[in-house]
CSV table of C-alpha atoms and ligand atoms in Angstrom, one decimal:
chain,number,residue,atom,x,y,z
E,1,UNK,CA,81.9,112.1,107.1
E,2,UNK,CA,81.6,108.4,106.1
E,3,UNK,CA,81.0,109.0,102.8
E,4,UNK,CA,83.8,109.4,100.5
E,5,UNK,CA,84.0,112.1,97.8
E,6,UNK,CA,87.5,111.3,96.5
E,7,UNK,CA,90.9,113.2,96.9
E,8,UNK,CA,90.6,116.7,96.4
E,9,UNK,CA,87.4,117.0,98.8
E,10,UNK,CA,89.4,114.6,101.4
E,11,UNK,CA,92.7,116.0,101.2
E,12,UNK,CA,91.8,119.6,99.9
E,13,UNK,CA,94.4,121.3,102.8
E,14,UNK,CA,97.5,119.5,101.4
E,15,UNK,CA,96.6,120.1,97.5
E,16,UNK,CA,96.9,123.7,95.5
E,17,UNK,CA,92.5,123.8,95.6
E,18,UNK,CA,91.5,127.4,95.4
E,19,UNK,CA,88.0,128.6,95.1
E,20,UNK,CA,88.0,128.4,91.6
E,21,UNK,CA,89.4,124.8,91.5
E,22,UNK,CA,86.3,122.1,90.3
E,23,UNK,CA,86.0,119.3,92.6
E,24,UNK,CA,86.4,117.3,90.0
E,25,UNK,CA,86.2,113.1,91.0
E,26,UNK,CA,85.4,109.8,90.2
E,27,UNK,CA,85.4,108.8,93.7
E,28,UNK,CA,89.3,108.2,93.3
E,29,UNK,CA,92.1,107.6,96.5
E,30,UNK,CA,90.8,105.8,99.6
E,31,UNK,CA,91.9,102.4,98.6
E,32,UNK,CA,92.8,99.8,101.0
E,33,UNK,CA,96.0,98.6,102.6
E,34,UNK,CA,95.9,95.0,102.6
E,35,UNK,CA,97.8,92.1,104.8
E,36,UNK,CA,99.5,90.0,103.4
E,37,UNK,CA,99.7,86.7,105.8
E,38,UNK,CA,100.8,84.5,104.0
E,39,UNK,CA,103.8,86.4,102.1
E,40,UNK,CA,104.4,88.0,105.5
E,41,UNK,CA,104.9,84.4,107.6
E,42,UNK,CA,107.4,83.6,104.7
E,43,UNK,CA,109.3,86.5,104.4
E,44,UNK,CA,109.8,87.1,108.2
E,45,UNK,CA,108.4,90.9,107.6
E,46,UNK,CA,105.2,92.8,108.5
E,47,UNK,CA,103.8,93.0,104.6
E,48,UNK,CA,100.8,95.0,103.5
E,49,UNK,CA,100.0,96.2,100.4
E,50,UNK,CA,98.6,99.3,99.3
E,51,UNK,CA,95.9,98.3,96.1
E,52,UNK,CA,95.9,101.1,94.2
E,53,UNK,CA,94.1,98.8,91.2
E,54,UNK,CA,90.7,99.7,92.8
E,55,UNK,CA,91.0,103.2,91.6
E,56,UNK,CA,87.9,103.9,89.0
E,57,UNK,CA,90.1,103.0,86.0
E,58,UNK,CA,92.5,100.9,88.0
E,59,UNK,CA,95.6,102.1,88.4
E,60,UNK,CA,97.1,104.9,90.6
E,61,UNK,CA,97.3,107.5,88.2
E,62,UNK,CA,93.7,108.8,89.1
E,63,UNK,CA,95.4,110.8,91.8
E,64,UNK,CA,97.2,112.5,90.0
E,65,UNK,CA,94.9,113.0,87.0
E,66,UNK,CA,91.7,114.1,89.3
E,67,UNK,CA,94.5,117.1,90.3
E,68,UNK,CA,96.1,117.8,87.2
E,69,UNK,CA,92.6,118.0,85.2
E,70,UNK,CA,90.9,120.0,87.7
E,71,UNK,CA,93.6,122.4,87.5
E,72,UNK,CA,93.6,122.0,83.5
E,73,UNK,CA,89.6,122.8,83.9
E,74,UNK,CA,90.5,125.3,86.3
E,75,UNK,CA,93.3,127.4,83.6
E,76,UNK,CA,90.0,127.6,81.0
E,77,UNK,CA,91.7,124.4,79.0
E,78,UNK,CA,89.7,122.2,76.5
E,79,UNK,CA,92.5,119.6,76.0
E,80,UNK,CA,94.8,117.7,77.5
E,81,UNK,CA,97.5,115.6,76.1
E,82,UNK,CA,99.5,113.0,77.6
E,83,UNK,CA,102.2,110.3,76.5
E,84,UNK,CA,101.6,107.1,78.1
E,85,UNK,CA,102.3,103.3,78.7
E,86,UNK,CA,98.6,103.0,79.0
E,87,UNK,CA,97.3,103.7,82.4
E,88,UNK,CA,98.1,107.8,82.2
E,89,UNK,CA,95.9,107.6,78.6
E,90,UNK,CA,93.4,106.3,80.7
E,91,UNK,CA,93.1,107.8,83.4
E,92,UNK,CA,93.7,111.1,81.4
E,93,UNK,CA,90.5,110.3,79.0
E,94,UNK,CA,88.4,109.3,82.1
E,95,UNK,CA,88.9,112.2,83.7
E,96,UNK,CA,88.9,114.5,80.5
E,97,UNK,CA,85.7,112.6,79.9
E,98,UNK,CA,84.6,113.4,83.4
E,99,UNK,CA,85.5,117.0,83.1
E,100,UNK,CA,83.9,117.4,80.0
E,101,UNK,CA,87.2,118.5,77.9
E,102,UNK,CA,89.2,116.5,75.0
E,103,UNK,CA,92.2,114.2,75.5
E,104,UNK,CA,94.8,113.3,73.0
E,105,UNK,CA,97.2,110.5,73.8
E,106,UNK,CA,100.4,109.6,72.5
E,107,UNK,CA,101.5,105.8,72.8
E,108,UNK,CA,104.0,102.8,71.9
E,109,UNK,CA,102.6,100.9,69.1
E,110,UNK,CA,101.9,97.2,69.5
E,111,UNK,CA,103.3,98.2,73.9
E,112,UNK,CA,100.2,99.0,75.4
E,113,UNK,CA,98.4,96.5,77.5
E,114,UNK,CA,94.5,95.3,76.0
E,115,UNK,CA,92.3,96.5,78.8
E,116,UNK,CA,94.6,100.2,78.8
E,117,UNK,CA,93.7,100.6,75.2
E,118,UNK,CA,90.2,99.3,75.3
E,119,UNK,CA,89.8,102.1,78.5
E,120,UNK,CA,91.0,104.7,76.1
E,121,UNK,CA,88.4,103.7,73.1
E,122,UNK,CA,86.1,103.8,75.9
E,123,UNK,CA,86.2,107.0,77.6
E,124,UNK,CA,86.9,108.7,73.9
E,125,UNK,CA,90.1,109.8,73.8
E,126,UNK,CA,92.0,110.3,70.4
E,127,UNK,CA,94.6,107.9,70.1
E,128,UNK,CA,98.0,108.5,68.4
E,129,UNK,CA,100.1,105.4,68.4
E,130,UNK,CA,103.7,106.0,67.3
E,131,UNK,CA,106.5,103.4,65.8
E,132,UNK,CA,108.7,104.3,68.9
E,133,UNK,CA,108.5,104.3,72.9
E,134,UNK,CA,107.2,105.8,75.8
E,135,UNK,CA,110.5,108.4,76.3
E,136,UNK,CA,109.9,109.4,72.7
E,137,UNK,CA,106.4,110.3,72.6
E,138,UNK,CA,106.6,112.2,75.8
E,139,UNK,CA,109.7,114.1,74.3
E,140,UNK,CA,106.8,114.6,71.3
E,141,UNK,CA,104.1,115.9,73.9
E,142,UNK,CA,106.1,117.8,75.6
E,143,UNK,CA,107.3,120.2,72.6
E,144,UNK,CA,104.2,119.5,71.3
E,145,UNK,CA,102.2,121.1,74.6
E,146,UNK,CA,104.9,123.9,74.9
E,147,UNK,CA,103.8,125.8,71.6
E,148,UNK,CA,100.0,124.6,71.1
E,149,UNK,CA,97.1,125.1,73.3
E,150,UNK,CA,97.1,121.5,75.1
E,151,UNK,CA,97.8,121.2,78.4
E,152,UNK,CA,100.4,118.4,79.1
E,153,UNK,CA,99.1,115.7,81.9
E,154,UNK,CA,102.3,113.7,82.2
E,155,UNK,CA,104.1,113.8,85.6
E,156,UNK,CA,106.4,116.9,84.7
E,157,UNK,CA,102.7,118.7,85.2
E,158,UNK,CA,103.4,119.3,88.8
E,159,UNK,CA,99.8,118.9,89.7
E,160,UNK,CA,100.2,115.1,89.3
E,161,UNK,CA,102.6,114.5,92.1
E,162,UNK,CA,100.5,116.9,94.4
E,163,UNK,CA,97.6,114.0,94.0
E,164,UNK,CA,100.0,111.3,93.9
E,165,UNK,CA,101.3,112.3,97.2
E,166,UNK,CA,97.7,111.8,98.7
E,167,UNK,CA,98.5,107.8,98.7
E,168,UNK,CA,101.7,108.2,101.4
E,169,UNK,CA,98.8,110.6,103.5
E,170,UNK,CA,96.3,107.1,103.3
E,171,UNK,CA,98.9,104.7,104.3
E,172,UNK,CA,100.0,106.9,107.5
E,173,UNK,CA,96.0,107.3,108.0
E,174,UNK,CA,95.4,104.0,108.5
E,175,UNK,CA,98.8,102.8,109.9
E,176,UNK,CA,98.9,105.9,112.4
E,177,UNK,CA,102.9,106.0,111.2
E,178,UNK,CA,104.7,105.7,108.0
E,179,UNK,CA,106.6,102.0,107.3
E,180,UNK,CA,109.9,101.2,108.2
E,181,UNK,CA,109.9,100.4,104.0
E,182,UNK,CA,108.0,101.8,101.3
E,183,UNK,CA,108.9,99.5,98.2
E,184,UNK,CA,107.3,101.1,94.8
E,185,UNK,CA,108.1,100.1,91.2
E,186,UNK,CA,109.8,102.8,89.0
E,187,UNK,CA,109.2,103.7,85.2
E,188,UNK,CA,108.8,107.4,84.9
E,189,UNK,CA,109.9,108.1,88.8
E,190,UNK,CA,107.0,110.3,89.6
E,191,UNK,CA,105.0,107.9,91.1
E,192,UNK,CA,108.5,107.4,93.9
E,193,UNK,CA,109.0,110.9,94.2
E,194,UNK,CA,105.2,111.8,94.7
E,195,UNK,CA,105.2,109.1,97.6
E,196,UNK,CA,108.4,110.8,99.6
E,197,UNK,CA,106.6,114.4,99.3
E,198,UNK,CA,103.8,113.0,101.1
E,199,UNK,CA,105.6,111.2,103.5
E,200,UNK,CA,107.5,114.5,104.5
E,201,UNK,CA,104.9,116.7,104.2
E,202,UNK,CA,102.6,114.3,106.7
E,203,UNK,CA,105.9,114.2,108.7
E,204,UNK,CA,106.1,118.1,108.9
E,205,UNK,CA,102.2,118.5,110.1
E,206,UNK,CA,101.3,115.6,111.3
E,207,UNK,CA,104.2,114.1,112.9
E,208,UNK,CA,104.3,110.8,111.5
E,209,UNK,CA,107.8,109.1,110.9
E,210,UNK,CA,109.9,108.8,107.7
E,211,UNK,CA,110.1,105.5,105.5
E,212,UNK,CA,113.1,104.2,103.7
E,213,UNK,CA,112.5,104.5,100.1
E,214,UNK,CA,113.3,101.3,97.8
E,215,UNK,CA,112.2,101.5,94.5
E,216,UNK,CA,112.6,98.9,92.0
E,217,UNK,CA,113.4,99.6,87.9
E,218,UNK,CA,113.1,96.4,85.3
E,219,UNK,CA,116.1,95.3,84.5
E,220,UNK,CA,115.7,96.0,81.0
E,221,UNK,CA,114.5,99.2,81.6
E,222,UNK,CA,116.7,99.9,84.8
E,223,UNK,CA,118.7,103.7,83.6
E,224,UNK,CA,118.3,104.4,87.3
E,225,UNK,CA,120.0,102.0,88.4
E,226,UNK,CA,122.2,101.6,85.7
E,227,UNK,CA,123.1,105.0,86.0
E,228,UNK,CA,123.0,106.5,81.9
E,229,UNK,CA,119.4,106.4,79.9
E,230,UNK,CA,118.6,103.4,78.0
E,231,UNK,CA,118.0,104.1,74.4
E,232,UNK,CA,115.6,100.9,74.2
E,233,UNK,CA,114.4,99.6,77.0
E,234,UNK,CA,112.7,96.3,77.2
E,235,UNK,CA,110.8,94.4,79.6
E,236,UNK,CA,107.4,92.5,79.8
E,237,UNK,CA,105.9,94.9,82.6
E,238,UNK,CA,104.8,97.0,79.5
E,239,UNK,CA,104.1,99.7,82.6
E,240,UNK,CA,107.7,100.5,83.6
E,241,UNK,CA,109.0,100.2,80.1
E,242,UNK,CA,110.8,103.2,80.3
E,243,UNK,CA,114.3,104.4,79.3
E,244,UNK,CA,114.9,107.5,80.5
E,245,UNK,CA,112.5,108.7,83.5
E,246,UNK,CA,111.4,112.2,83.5
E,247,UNK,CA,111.8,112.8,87.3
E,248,UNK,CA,115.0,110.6,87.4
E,249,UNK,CA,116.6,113.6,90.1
E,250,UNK,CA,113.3,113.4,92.0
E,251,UNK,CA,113.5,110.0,92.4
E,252,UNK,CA,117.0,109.6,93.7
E,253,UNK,CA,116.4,112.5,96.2
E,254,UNK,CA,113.6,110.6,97.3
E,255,UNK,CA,116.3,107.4,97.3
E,256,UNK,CA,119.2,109.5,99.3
E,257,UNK,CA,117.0,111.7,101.7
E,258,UNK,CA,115.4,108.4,103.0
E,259,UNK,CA,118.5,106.4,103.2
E,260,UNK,CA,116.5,104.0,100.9
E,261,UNK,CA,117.5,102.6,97.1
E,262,UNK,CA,116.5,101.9,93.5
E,263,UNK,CA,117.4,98.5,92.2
E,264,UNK,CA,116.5,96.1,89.5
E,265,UNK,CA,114.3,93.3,88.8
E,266,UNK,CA,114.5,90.8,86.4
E,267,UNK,CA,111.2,89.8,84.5
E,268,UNK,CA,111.6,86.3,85.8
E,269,UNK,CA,111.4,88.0,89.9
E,270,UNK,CA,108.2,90.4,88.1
E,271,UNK,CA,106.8,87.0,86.4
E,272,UNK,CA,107.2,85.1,89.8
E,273,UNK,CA,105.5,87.6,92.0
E,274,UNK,CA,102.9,88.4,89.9
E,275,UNK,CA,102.0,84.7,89.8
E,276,UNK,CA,102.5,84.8,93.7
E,277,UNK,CA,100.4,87.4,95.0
E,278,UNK,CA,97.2,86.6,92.7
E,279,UNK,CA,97.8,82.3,93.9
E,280,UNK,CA,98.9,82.8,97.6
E,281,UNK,CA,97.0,86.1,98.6
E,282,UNK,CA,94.0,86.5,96.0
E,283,UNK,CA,95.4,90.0,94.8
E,284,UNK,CA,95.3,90.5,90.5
E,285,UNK,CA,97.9,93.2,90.1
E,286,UNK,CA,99.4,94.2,86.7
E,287,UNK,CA,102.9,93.0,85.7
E,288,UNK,CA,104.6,96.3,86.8
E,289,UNK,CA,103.0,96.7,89.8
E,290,UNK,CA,104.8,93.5,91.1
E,291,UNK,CA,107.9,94.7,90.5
E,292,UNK,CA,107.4,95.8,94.2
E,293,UNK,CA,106.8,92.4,95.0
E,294,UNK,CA,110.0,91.2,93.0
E,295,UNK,CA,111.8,93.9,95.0
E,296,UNK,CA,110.9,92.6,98.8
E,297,UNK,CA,112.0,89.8,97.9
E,298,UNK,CA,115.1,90.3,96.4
E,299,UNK,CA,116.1,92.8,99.5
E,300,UNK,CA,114.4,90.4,102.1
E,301,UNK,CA,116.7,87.5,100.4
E,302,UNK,CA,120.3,89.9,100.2
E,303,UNK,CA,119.1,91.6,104.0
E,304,UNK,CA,118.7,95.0,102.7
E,305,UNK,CA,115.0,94.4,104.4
E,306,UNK,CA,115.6,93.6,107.7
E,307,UNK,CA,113.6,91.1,109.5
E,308,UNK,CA,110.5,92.3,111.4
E,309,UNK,CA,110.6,95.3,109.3
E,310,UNK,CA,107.0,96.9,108.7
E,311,UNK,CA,107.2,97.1,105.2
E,312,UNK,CA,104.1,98.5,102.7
E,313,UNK,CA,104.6,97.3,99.1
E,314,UNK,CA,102.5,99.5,96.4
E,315,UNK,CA,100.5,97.3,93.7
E,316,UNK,CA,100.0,100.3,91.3
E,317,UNK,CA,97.5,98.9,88.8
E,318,UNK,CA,95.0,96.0,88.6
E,319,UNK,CA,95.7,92.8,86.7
E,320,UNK,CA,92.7,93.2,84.3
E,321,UNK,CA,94.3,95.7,82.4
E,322,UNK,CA,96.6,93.0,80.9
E,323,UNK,CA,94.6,90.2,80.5
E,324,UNK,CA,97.5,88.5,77.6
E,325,UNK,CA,100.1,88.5,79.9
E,326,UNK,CA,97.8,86.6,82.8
E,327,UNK,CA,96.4,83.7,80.0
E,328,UNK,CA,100.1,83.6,78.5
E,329,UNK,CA,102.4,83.3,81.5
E,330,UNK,CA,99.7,81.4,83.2
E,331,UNK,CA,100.4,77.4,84.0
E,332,UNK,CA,96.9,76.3,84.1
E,333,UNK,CA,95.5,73.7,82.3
E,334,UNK,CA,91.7,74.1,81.2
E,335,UNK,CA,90.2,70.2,80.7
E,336,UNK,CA,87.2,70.4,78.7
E,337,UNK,CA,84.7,67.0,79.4
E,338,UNK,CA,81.6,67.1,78.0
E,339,UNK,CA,78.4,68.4,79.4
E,340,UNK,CA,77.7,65.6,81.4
E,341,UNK,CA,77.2,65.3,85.4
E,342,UNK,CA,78.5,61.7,85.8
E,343,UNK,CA,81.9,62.8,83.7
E,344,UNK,CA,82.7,65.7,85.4
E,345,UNK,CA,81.6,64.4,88.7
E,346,UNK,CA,84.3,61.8,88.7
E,347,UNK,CA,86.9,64.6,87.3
E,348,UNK,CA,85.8,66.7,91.1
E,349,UNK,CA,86.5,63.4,93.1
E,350,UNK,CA,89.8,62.7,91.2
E,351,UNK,CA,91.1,66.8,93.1
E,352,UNK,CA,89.8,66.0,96.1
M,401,F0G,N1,103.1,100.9,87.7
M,401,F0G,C1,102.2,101.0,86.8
M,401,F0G,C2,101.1,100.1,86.7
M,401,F0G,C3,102.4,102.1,85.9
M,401,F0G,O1,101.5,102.3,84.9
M,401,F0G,C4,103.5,103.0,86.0
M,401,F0G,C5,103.7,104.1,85.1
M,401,F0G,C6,104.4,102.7,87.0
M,401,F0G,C7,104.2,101.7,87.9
M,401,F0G,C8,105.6,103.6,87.3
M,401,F0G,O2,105.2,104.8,87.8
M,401,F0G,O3,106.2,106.3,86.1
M,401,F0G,O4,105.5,107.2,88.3
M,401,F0G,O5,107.5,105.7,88.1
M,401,F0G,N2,103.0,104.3,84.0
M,401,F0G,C9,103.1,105.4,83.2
M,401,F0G,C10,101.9,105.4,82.2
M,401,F0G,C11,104.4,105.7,82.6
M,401,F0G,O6,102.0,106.0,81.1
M,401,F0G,O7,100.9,104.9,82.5
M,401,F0G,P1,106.2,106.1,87.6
């Protein structure tokens, strides 16, 4: 039908729905895969993004939520907890919200982007904020969840890669094939590892082909591809600012199966591209969503990406959530004139 009634009405064959399973949704999935023209001419590469900001509380993680609370709603639980960089909390208290059931989030004091936080206030959550980082507050939820009657929503709840997955299904949709390059960022490597599921799992029914996996960690935060945890990570994609990913074997399956890589960005490459895509192409995505961006262009630039390579490049969370990051890394200068036409007439003709 033309109307859409999110992810697990859409994609209910490829998800564990049962009878008893709520179709729980805010109308989430089904965002658009966007050309990028401009980035593309430059690079030498066929470039599209794949917006996953314009999910109801902007960020990707509504995927995996819609799933993983349907199935909470599903077990007869009231509550579900969740540590978080700020887009889980919210999208765990939307849909908790939605559902009808509590959330409890546990997050880094003073590390959580404005518009994350003000989404959690919001939808009603209660908010724990700890003196420590993401990797120790889910360590706290998940001990927490084993012996209390909370249902963990991080991505160790396998129900949050089964609607993550749906993402690699949209991009095959509309491109009728997978892309020579799938280039994601990586924090807690579910989000990488969700992505390659789908991929195979369209492969196996649907026959579409097989991308290359490259995944990109901020340098500060890069245990990946450092190759030990990081005991405190630091980097100013608040996102990805994580030490010691939970699917960390997922993720480099994901890397070896598809002959693909994980690799590090420095906050100057993040910086760069967020400025980039918002100026060149008119697309607001989050700090750690442009890691992606960061990481076509370092592998364009050292020919990891070949040229004429068909590459999709995921943009995992909308650039209102961090609103101080925009104004502070932002160049432009605001002139005020006064409130008069003759003054700020001749400001116009002095652009033009
Ligand atoms: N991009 C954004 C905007 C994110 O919020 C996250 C993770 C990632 C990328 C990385 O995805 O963890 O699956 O590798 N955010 C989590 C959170 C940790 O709590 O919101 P991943």
């Amino acid at each position: 039908t033309a109307i859409w009634n999110g992810l697990l009405h859409h994609y209910r064959e490829f998800l564990p729905i049962n009878s008893n399973t709520p179709l729980l949704t805010l109308h989430e999935g089904n965002t658009p895969l966007i050309y990028l023209a401009k980035l593309s001419e430059e690079l030498g590469i066929d470039l599209h993004v794949k917006f996953e900001g314009l999910n109801p509380t902007g960020s990707f993680k509504d995927r995996g939520m819609v799933m993983a609370v349907a199935k909470a709603v599903e077990e007869g639980s009231k509550c579900v907890i969740c540590a978080s960089t700020g887009n889980t909390s919210a999208a765990a208290a939307a849909y908790a919200a939605r559902a009808g059931i509590e959330a409890i989030i546990v997050i880094p004091k003073g590390k959580v982007a404005a518009g994350k936080l003000a989404q959690a206030y919001m939808y009603g959550a209660k908010i724990i904020e700890i003196d420590g980082n993401f990797d120790e507050a889910l360590q706290l939820v998940r001990q927490i969840s084993d012996t209390t009657a909370v249902t963990l929503v991080n991505s160790v709840n396998p129900y949050r890669l089964e609607g993550q997955k749906t993402a690699a299904f949209e991009i095959c949709d509309v491109l009728g094939e997978a892309p020579d390059i799938l280039a994601i960022p990586v924090g807690n490597a579910g989000n990488i590892s969700a992505y390659w599921k789908g991929f195979r799992e369209y492969a196996q029914k649907k026959g579409t082909s097989l991308p290359k996996m490259f995944g990109y960690e901020a340098e500060g935060a890069a245990a990946i591809v450092r190759g030990e945890p990081i005991a405190h990570p630091e980097t100013i994609a608040t996102a990805i600012r994580i030490g010691n990913p939970a699917s960390w074997l997922l993720a480099e399956m994901a890397r070896d199966e598809s002959d693909g890589k994980i690799s590090a960005v420095t906050d100057e490459e993040i910086l760069n591209a967020y400025r980039l895509i918002a100026s060149k192409e008119g697309i607001f995505a989050e700090p750690g969503s442009a890691a992606s961006i960061a990481g076509v262009y370092q592998s364009v630039a050292d020919g990891s990406i070949a040229k004429g390579s068909k590459v999709v490049a995921v943009l995992t969370g909308n650039g209102l959530k961090d609103p101080d990051t925009a104004v502070s890394v932002s160049s432009v200068n605001v002139v005020t004139l006064s409130n008069n036409e003759q003054e700020i007439r001749e400001y116009i003709e002095g652009l033009l």
